[in-house]
JSON list of C-alpha atoms in Angstrom, two decimals:
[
{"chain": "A", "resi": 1041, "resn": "UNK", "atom": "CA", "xyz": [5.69, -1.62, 13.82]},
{"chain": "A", "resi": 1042, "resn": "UNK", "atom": "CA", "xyz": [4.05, -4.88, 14.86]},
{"chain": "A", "resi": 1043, "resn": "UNK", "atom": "CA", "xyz": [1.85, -6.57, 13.26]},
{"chain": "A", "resi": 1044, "resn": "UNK", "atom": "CA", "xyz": [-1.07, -6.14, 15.67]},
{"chain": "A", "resi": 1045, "resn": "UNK", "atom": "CA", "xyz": [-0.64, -2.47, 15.06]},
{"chain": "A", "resi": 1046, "resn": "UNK", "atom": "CA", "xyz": [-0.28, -2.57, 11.31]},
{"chain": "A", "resi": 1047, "resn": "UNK", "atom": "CA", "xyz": [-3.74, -4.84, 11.32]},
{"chain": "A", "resi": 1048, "resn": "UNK", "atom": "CA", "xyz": [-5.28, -2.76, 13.28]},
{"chain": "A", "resi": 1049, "resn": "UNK", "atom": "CA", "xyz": [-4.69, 0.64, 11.25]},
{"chain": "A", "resi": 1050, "resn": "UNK", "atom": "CA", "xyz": [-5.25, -1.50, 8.29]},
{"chain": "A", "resi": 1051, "resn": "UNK", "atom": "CA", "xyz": [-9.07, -2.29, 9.73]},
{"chain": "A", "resi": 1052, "resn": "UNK", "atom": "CA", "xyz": [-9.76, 0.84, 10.72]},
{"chain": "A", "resi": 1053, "resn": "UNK", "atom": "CA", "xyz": [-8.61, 2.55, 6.77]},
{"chain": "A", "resi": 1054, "resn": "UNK", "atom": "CA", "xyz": [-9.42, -0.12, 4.28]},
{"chain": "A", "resi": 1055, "resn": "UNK", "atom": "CA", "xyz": [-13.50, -1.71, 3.54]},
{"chain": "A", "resi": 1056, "resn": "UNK", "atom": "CA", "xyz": [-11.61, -2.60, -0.33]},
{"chain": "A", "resi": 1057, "resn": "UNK", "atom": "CA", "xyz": [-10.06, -5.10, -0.11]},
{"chain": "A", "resi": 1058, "resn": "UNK", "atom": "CA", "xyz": [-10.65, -7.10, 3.53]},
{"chain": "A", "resi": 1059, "resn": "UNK", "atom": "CA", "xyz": [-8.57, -5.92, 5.91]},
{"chain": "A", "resi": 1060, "resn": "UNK", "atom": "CA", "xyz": [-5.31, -8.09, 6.28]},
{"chain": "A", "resi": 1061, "resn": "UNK", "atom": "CA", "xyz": [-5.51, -10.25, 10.04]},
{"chain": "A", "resi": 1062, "resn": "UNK", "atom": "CA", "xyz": [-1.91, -9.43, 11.89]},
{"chain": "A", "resi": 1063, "resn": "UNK", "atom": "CA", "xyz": [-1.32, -13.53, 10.64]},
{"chain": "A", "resi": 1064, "resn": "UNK", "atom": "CA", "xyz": [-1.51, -12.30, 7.22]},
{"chain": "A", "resi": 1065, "resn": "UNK", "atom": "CA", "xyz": [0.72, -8.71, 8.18]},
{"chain": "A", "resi": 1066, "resn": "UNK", "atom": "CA", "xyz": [3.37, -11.31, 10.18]},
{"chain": "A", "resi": 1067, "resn": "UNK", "atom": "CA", "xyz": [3.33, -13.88, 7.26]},
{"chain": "A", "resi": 1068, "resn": "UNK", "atom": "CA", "xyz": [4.34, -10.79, 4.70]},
{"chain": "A", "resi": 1069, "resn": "UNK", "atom": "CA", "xyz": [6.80, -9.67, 6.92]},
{"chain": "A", "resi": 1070, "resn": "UNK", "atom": "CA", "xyz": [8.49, -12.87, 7.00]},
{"chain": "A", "resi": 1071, "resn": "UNK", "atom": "CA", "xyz": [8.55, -13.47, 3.22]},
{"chain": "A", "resi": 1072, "resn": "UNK", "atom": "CA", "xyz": [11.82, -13.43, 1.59]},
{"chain": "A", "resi": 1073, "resn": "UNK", "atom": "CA", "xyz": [12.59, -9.12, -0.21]},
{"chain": "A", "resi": 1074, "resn": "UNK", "atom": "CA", "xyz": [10.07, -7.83, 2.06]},
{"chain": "A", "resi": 1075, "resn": "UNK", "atom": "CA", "xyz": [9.91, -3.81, 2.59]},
{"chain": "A", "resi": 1076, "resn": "UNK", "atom": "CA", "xyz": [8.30, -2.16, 5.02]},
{"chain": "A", "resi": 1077, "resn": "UNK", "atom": "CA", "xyz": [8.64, 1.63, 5.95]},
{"chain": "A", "resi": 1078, "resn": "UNK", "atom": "CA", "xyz": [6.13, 3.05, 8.62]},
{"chain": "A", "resi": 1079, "resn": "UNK", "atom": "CA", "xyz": [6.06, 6.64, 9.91]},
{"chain": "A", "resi": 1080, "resn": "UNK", "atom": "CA", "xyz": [4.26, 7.98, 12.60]},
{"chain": "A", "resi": 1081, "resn": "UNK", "atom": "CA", "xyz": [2.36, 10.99, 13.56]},
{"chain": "A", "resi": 1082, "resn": "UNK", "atom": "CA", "xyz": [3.09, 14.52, 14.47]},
{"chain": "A", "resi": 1083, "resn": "UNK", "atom": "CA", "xyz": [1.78, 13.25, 18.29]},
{"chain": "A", "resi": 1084, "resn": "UNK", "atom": "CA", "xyz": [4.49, 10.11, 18.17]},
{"chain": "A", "resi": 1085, "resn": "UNK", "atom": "CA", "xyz": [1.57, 7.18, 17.56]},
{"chain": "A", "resi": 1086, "resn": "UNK", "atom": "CA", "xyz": [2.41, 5.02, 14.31]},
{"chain": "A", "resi": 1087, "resn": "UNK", "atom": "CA", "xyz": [0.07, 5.97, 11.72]},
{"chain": "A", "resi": 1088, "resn": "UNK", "atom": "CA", "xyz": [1.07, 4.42, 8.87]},
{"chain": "A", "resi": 1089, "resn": "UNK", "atom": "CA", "xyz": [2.82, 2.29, 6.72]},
{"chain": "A", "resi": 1090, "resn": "UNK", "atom": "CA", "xyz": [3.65, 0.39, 3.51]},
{"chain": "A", "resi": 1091, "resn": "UNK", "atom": "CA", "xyz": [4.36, -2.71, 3.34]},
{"chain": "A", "resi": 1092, "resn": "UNK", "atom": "CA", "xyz": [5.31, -4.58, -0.56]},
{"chain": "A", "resi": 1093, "resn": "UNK", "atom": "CA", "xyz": [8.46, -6.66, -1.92]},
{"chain": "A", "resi": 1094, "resn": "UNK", "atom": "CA", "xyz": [11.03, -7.29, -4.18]},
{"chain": "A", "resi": 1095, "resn": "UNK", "atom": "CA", "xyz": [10.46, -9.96, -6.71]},
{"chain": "A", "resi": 1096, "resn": "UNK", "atom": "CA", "xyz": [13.83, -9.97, -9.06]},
{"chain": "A", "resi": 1097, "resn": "UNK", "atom": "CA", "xyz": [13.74, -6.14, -10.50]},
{"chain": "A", "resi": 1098, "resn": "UNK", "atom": "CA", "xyz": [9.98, -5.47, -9.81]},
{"chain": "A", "resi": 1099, "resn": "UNK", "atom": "CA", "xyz": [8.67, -4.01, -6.49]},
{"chain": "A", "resi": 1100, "resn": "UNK", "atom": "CA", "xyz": [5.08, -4.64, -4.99]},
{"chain": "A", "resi": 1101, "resn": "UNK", "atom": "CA", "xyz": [3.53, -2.67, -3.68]},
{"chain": "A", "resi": 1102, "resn": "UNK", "atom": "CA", "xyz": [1.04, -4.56, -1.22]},
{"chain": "A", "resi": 1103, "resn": "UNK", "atom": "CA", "xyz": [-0.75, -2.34, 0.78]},
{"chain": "A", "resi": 1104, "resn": "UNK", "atom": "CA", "xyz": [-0.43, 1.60, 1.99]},
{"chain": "A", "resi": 1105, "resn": "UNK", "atom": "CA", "xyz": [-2.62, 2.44, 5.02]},
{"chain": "A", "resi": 1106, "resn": "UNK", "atom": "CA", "xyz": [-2.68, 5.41, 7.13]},
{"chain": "A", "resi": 1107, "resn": "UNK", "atom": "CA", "xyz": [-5.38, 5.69, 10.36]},
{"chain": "A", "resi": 1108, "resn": "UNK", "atom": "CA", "xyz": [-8.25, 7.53, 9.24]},
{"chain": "A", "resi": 1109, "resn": "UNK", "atom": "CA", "xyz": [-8.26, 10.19, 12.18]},
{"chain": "A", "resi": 1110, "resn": "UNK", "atom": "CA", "xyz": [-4.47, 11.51, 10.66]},
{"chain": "A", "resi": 1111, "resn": "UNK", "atom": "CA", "xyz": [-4.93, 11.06, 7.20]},
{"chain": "A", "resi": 1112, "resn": "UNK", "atom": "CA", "xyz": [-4.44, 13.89, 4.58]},
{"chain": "A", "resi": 1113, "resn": "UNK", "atom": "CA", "xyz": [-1.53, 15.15, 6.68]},
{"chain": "A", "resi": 1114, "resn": "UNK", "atom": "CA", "xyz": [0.91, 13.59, 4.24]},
{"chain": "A", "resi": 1115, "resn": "UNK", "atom": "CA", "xyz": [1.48, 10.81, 6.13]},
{"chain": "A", "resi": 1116, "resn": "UNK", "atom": "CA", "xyz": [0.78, 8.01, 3.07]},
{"chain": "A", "resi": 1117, "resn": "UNK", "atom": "CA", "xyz": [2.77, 10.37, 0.91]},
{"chain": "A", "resi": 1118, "resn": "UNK", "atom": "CA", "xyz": [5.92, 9.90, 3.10]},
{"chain": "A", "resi": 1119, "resn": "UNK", "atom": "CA", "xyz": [5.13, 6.07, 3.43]},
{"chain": "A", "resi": 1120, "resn": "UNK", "atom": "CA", "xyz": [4.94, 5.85, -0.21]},
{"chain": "A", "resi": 1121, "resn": "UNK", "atom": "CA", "xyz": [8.10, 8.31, -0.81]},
{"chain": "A", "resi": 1122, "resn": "UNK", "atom": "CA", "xyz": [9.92, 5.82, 1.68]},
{"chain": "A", "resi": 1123, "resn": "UNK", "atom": "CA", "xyz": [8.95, 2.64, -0.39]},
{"chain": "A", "resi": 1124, "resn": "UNK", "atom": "CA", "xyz": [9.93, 3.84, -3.62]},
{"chain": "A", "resi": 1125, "resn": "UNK", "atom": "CA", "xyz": [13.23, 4.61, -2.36]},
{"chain": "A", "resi": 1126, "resn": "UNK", "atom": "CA", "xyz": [13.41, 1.21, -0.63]},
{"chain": "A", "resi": 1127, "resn": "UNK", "atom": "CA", "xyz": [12.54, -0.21, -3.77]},
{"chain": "A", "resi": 1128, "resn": "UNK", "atom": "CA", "xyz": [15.58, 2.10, -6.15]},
{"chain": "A", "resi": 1129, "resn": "UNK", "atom": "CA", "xyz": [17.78, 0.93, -3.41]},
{"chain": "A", "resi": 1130, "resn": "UNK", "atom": "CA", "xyz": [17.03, -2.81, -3.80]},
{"chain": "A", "resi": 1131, "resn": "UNK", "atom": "CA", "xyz": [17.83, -2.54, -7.06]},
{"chain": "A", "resi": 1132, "resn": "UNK", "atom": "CA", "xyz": [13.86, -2.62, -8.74]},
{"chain": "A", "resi": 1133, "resn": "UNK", "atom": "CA", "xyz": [13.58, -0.46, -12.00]},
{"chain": "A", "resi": 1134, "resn": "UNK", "atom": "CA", "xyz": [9.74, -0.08, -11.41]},
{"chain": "A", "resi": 1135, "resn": "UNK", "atom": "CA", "xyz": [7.52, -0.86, -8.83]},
{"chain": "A", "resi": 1136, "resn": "UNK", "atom": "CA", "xyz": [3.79, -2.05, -9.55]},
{"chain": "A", "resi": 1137, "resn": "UNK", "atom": "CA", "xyz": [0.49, -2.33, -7.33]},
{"chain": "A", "resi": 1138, "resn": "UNK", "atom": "CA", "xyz": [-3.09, -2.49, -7.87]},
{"chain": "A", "resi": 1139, "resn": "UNK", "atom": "CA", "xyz": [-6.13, -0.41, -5.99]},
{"chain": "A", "resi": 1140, "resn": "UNK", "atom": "CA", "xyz": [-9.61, -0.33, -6.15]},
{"chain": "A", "resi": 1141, "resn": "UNK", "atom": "CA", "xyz": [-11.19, 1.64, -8.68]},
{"chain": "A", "resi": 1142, "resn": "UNK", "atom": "CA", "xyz": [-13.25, 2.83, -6.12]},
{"chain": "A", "resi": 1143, "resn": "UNK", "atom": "CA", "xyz": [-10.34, 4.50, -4.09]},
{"chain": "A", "resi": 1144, "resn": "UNK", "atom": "CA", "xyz": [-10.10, 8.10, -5.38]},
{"chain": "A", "resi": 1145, "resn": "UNK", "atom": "CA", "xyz": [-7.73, 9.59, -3.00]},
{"chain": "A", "resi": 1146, "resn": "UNK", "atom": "CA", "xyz": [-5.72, 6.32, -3.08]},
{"chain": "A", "resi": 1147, "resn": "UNK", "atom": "CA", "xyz": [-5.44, 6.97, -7.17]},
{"chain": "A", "resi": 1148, "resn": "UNK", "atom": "CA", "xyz": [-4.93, 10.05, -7.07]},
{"chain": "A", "resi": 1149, "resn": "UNK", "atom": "CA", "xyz": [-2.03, 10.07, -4.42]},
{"chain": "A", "resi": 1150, "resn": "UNK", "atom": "CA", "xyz": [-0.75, 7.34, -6.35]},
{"chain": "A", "resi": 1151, "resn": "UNK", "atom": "CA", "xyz": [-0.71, 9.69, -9.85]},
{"chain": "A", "resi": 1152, "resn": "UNK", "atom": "CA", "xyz": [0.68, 12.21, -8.50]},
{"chain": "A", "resi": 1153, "resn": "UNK", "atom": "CA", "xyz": [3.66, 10.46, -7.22]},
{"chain": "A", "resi": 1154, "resn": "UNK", "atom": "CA", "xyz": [4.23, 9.21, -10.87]},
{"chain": "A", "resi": 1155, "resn": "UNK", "atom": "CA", "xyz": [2.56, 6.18, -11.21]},
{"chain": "A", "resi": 1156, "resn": "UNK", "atom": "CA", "xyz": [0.49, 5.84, -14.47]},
{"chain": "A", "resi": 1157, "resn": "UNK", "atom": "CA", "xyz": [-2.58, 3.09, -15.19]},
{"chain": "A", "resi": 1158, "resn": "UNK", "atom": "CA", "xyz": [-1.81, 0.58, -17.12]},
{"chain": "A", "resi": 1159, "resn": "UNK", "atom": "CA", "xyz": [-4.69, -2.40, -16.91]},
{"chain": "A", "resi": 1160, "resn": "UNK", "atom": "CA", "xyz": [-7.95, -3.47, -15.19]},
{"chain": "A", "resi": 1161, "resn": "UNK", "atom": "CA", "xyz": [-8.70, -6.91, -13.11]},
{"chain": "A", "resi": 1162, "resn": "UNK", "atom": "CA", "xyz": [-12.29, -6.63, -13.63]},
{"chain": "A", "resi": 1163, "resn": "UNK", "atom": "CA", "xyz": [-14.74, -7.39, -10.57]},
{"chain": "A", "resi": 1164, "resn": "UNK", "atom": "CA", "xyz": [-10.92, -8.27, -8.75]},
{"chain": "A", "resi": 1165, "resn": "UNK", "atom": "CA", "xyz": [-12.25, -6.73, -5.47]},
{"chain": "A", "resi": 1166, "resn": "UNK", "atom": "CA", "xyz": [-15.12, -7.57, -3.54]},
{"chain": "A", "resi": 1167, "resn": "UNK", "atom": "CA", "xyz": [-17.56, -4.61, -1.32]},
{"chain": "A", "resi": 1168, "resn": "UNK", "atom": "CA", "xyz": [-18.63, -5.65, 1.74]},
{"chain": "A", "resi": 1169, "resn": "UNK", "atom": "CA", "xyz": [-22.04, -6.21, 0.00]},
{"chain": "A", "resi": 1170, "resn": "UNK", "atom": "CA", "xyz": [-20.29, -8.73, -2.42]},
{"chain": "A", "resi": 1171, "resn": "UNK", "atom": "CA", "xyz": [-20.66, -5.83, -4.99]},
{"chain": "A", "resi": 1172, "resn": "UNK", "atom": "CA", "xyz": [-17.82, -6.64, -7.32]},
{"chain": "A", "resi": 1173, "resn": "UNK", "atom": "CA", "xyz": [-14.83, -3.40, -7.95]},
{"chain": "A", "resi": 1174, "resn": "UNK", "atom": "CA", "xyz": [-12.43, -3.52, -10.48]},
{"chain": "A", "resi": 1175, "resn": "UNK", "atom": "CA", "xyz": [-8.54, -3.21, -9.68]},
{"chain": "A", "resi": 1176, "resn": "UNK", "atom": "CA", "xyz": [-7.04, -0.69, -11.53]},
{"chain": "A", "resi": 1177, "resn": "UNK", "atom": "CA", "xyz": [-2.66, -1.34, -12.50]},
{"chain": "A", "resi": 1178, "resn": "UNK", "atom": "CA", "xyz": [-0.60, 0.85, -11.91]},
{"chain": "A", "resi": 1179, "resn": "UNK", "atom": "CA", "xyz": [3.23, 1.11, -12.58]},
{"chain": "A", "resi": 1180, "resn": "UNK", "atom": "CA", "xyz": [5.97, 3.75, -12.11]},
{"chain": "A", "resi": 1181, "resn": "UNK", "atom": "CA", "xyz": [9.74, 3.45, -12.72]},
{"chain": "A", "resi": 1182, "resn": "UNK", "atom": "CA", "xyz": [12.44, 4.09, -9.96]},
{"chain": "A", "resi": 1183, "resn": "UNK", "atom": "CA", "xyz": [15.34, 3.72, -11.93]}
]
């Protein structure tokens, strides 16, 4: 997946936070323990992806974005199933992220593939309005 594509899904799916330029997607790509699994769709277009790193025995996750017209199909399920065991394989015993308190079906996919909250970055995230939105932590192990 380039990262052209991977900006432009991640405009398209994400108000919280800004969208990420394909500078910013190409620059994280680059980085030293990088992961990046992507899956397509059922019709063969890339759909998805997650994209985080290895920092010692930690992963990051970074950002998870599926395009809005193919979402709820699973697709960020499979993206997120494919990081974690990116992550186990790497050697990380858990892998952290943060997401907008305001993201329901992000949190809640996020739960119920084991992750648990563990903090708040109050007013972390900005609306598009300059409204502020917390960050909620969230950890899981992979060991």
């Amino acid at each position: 997946m380039t990262p052209q594509v991977m900006a432009q899904i991640h405009a398209r799916s994400m108000t919280v936070p800004k969208p990420w330029s394909a500078r910013t997607m190409q620059d994280f790509m680059r980085a030293p323990g990088t992961i990046l699994v992507s899956r397509q769709a059922a019709n063969g277009q890339l759909g998805g992806f997650a994209l985080g790193r290895i920092v010692v025995d930690e992963g990051e996750l970074l950002t998870l974005a599926v395009d809005p017209a193919i979402q709820g199909n699973g697709l960020g399920r499979d993206c997120l199933a494919g990081f974690l065991d990116a992550c186990q394989s790497a050697g990380a015993a858990r892998v952290f992220l943060e997401v907008a308190a305001t993201n329901r079906i992000a949190r809640n996919l996020y739960t119920s593939a084991g992750f648990t909250e563990d903090g708040v970055r109050k007013g972390y995230y900005q609306l598009p309005n300059e409204t502020p939105v917390d960050a909620i932590l969230m950890t899981r192990s992979v060991e």
